[in-house]
PDB file of C-alpha atoms in Angstrom:
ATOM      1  CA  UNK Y  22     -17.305  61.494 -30.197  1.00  0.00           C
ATOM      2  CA  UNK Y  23     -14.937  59.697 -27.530  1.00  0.00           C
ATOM      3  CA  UNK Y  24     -16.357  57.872 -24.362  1.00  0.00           C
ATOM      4  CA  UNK Y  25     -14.206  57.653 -21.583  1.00  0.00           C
ATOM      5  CA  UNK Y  26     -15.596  54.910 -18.778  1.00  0.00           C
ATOM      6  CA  UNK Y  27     -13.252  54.467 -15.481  1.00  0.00           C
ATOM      7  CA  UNK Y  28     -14.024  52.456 -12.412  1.00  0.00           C
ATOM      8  CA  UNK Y  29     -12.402  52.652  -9.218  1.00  0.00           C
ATOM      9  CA  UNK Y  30     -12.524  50.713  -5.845  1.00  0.00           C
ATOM     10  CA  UNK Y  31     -12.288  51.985  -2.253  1.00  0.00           C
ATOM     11  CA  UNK Y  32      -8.230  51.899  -1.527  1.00  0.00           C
ATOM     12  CA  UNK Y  33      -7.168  50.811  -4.789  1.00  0.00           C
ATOM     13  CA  UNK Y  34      -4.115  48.859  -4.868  1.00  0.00           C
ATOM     14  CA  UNK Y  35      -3.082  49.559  -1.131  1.00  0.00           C
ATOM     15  CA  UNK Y  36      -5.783  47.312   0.289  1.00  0.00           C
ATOM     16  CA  UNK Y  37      -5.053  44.834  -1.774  1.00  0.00           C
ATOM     17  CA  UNK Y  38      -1.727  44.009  -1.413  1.00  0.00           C
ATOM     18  CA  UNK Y  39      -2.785  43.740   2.540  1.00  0.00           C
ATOM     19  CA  UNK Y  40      -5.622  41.129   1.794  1.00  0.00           C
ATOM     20  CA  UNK Y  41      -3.472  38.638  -0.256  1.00  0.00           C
ATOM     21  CA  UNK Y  42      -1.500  36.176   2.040  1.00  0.00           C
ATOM     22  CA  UNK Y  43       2.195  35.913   2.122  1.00  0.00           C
ATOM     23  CA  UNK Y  44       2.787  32.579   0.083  1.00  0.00           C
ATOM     24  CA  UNK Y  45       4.338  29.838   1.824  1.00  0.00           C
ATOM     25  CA  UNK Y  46       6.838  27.558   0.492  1.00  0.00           C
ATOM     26  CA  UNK Y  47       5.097  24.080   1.100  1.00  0.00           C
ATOM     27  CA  UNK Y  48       7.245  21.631   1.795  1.00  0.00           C
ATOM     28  CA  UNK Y  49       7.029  18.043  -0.163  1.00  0.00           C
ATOM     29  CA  UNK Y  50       6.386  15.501   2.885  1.00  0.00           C
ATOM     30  CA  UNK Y  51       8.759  12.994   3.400  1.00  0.00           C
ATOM     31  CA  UNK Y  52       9.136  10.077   1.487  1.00  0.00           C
ATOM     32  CA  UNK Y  53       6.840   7.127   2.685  1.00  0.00           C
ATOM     33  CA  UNK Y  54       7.909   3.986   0.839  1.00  0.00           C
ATOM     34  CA  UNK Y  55       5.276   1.202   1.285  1.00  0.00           C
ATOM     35  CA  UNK Y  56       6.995  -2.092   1.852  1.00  0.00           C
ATOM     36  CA  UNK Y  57       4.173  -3.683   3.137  1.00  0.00           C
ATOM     37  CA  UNK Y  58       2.145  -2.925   0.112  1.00  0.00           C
ATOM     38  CA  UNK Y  59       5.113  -3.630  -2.362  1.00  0.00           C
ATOM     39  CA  UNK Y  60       5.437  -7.255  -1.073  1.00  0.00           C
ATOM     40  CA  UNK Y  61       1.384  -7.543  -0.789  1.00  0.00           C
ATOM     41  CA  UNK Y  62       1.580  -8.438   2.840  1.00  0.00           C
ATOM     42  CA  UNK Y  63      -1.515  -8.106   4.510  1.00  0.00           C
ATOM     43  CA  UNK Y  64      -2.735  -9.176   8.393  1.00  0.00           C
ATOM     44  CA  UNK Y  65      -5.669  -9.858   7.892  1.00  0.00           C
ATOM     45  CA  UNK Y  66      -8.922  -8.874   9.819  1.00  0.00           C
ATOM     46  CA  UNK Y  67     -10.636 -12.345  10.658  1.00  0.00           C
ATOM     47  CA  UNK Y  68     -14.077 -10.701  11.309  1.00  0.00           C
ATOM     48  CA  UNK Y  69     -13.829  -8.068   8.341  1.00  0.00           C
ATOM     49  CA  UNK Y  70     -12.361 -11.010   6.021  1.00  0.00           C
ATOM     50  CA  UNK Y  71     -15.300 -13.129   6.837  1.00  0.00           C
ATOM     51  CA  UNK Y  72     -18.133 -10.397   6.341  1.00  0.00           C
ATOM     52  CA  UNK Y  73     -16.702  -9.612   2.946  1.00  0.00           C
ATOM     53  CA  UNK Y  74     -16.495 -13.478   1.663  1.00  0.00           C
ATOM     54  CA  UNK Y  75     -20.154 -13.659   3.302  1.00  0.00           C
ATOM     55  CA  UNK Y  76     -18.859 -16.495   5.700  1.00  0.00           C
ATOM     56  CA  UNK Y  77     -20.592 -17.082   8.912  1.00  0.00           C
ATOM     57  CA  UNK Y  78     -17.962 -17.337  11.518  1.00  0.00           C
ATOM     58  CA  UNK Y  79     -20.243 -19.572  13.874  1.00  0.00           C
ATOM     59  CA  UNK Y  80     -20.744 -22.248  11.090  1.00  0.00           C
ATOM     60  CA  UNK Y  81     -18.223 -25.149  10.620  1.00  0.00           C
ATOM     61  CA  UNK Y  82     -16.942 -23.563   7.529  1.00  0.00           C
ATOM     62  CA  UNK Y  83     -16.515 -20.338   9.100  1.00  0.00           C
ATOM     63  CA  UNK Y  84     -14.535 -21.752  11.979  1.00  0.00           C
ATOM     64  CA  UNK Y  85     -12.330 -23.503   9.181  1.00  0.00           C
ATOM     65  CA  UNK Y  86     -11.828 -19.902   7.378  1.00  0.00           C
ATOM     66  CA  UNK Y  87     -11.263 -18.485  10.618  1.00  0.00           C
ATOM     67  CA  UNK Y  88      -8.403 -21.502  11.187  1.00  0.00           C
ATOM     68  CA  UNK Y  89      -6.619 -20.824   7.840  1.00  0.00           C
ATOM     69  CA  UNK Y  90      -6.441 -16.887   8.490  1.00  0.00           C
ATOM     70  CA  UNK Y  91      -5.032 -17.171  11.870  1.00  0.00           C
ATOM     71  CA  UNK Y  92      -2.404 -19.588  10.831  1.00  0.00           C
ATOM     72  CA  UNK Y  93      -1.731 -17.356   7.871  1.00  0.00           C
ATOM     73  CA  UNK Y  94      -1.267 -14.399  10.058  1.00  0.00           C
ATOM     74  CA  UNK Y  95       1.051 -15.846  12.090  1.00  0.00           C
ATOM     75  CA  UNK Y  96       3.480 -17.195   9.333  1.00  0.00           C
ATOM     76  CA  UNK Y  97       3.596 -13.492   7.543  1.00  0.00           C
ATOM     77  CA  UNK Y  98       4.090 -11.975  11.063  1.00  0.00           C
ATOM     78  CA  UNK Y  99       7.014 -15.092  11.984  1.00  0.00           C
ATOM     79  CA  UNK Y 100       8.435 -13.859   8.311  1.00  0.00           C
ATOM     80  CA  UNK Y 101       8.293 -10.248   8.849  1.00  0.00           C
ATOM     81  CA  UNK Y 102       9.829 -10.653  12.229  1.00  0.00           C
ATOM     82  CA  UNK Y 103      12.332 -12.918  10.689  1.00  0.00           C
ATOM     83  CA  UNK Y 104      12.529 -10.564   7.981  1.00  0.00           C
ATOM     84  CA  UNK Y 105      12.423  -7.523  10.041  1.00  0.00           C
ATOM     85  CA  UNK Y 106      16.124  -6.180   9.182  1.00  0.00           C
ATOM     86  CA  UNK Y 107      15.974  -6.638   5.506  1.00  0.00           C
ATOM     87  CA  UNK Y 108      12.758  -5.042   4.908  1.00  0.00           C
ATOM     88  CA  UNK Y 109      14.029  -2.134   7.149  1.00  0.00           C
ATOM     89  CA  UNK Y 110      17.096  -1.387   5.637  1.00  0.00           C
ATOM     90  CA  UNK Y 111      15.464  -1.487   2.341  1.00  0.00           C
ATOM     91  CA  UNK Y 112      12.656   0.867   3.173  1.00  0.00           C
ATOM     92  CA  UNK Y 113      15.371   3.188   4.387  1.00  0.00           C
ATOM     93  CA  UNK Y 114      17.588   3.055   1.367  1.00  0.00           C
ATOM     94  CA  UNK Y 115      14.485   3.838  -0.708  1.00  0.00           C
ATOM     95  CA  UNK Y 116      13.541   6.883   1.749  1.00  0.00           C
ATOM     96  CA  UNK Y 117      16.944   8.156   1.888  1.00  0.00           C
ATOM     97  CA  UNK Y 118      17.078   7.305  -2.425  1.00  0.00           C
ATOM     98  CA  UNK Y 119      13.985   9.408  -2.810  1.00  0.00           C
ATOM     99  CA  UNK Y 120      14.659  12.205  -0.361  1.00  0.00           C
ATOM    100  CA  UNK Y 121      18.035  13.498  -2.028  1.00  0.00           C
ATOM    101  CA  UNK Y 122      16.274  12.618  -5.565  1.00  0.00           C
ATOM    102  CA  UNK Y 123      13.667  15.376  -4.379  1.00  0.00           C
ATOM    103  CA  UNK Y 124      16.577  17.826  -3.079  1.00  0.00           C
ATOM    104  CA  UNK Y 125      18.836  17.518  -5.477  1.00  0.00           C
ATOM    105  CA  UNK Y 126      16.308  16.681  -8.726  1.00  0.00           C
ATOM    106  CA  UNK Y 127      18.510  13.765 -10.051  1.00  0.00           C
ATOM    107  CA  UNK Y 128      16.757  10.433 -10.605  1.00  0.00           C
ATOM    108  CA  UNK Y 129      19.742   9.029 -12.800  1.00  0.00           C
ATOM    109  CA  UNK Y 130      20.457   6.310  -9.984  1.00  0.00           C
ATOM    110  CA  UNK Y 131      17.004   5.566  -9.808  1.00  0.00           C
ATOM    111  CA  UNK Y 132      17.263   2.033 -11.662  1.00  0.00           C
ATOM    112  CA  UNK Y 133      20.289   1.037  -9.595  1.00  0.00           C
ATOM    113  CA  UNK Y 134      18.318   1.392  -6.635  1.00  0.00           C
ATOM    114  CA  UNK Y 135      15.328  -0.280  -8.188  1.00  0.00           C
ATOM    115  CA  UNK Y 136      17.696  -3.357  -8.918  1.00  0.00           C
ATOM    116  CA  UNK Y 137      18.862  -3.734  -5.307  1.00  0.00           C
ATOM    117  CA  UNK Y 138      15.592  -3.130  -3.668  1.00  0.00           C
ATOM    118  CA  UNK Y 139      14.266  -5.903  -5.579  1.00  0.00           C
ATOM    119  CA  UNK Y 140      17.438  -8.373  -5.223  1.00  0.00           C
ATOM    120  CA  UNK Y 141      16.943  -7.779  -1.217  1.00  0.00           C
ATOM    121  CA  UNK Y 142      13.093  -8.186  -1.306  1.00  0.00           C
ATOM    122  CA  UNK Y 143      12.954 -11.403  -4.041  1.00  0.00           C
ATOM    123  CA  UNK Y 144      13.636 -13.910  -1.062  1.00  0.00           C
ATOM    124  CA  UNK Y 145      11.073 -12.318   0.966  1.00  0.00           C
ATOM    125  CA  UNK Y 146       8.563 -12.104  -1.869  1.00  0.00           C
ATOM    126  CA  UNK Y 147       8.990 -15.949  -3.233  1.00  0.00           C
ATOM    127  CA  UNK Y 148       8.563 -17.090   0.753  1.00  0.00           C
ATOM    128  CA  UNK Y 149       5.059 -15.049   1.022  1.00  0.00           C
ATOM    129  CA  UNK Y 150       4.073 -16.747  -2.609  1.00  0.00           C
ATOM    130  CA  UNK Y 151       4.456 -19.891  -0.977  1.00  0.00           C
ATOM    131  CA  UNK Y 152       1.898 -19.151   2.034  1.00  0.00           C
ATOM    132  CA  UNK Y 153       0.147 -17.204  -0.686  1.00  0.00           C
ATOM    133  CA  UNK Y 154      -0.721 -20.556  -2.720  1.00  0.00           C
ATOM    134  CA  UNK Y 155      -1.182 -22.643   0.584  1.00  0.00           C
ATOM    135  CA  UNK Y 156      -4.342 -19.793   1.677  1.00  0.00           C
ATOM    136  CA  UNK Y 157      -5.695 -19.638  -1.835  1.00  0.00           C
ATOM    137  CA  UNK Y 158      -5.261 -23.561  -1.862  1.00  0.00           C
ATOM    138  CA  UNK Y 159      -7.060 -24.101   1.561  1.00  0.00           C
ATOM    139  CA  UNK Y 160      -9.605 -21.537   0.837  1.00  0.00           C
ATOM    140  CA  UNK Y 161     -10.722 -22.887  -2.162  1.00  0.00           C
ATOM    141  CA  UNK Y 162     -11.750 -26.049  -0.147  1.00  0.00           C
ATOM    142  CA  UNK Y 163     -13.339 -24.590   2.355  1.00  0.00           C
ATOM    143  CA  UNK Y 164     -15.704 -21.796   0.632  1.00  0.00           C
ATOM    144  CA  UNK Y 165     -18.112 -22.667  -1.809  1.00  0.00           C
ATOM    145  CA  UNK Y 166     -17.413 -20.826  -5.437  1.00  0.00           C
ATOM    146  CA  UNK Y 167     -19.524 -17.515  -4.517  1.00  0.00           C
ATOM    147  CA  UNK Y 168     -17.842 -17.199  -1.740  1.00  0.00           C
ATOM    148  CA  UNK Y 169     -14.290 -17.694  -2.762  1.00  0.00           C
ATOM    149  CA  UNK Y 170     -15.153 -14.975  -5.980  1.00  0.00           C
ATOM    150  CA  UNK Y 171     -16.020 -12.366  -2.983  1.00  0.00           C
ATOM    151  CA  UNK Y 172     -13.017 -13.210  -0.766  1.00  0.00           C
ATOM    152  CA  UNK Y 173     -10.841 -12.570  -4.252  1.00  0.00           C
ATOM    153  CA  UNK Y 174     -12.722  -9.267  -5.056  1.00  0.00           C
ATOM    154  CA  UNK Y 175     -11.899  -8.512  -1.121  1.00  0.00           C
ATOM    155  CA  UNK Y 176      -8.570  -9.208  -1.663  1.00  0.00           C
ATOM    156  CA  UNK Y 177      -8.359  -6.623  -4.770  1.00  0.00           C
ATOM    157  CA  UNK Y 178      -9.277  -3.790  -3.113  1.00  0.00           C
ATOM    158  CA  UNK Y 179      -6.528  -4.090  -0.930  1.00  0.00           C
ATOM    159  CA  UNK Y 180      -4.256  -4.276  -3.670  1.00  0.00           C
ATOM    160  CA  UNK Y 181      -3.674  -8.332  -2.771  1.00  0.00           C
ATOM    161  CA  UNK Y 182      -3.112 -10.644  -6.103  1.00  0.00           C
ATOM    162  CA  UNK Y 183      -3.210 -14.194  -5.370  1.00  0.00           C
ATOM    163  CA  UNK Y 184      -0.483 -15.908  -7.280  1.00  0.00           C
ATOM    164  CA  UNK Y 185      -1.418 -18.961  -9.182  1.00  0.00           C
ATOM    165  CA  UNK Y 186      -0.196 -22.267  -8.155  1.00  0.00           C
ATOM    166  CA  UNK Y 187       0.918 -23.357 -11.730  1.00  0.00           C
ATOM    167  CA  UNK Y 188       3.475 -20.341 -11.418  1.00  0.00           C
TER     168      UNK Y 188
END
């Protein structure tokens, strides 16, 4: 005894060739490169800041905390505008590094790049360490221990390490 069991849909094969969508080469987006992040600079959000450390901006402390992030703002802005043509040029040559990487699927020069990204940005990055140590210093006076653990936690999430100040 054989069985024989077929099944068949309306239109077969036709109709569904018609439904399936053409596929679309996506392209990779262009390279983004971060300097901002890579050097930890951050502007910080006074208000935001303050709510996160749990500092009242109205009390004497808070006007202090408010004090030492305005005057920290403004020397990472004065050194990013000082700055300004290093850290574009090297943003571009890491773009332009990572673009023909993607076209042409060679990486080899890859630590050559690397090595003069971080020869142009090791200036830079020792000058924010400084005004790094100087917040972290002045902070640590002005908030009480609770405090300064939240503002440090705060400062994690947006990828910000402190340095230490025996470094």
């Amino acid at each position: 005894m054989t069985t024989f069991l077929a099944q068949s849909q309306y239109g077969g094969m036709r109709n569904q060739r018609q439904r399936q969508l053409p596929q679309i080469q996506e392209k990779a987006p262009d390279p983004d490169f971060k300097i901002d992040k890579y050097l930890g600079i951050i502007i910080y959000d006074i208000k935001k800041a303050a709510k996160k450390s749990n500092v009242k901006l109205n009390s004497k402390e808070g006007k202090a905390f408010s004090e030492a992030l305005s005057l920290y703002n403004k020397e990472i802005k004065d050194i990013r505008r000082i700055n300004s043509f290093t850290l574009r040029s090297t943003k571009e040559m890491v773009e332009n590094f990572q673009k023909m990487a993607i076209k042409t699927r060679d990486f080899s020069n890859q630590p050559v790049i690397q090595k003069k990204m971080s020869e142009n940005l090791k200036p830079i990055a020792e000058t924010l360490k400084v005004e790094d140590i100087k917040l972290a210093k002045s902070l640590k006076k002005i908030l009480s221990e609770k405090q300064y653990k939240k503002w440090i936690k705060f400062n994690r999430k947006n990828d910000k390490v402190f340095p230490k100040e025996t470094e």
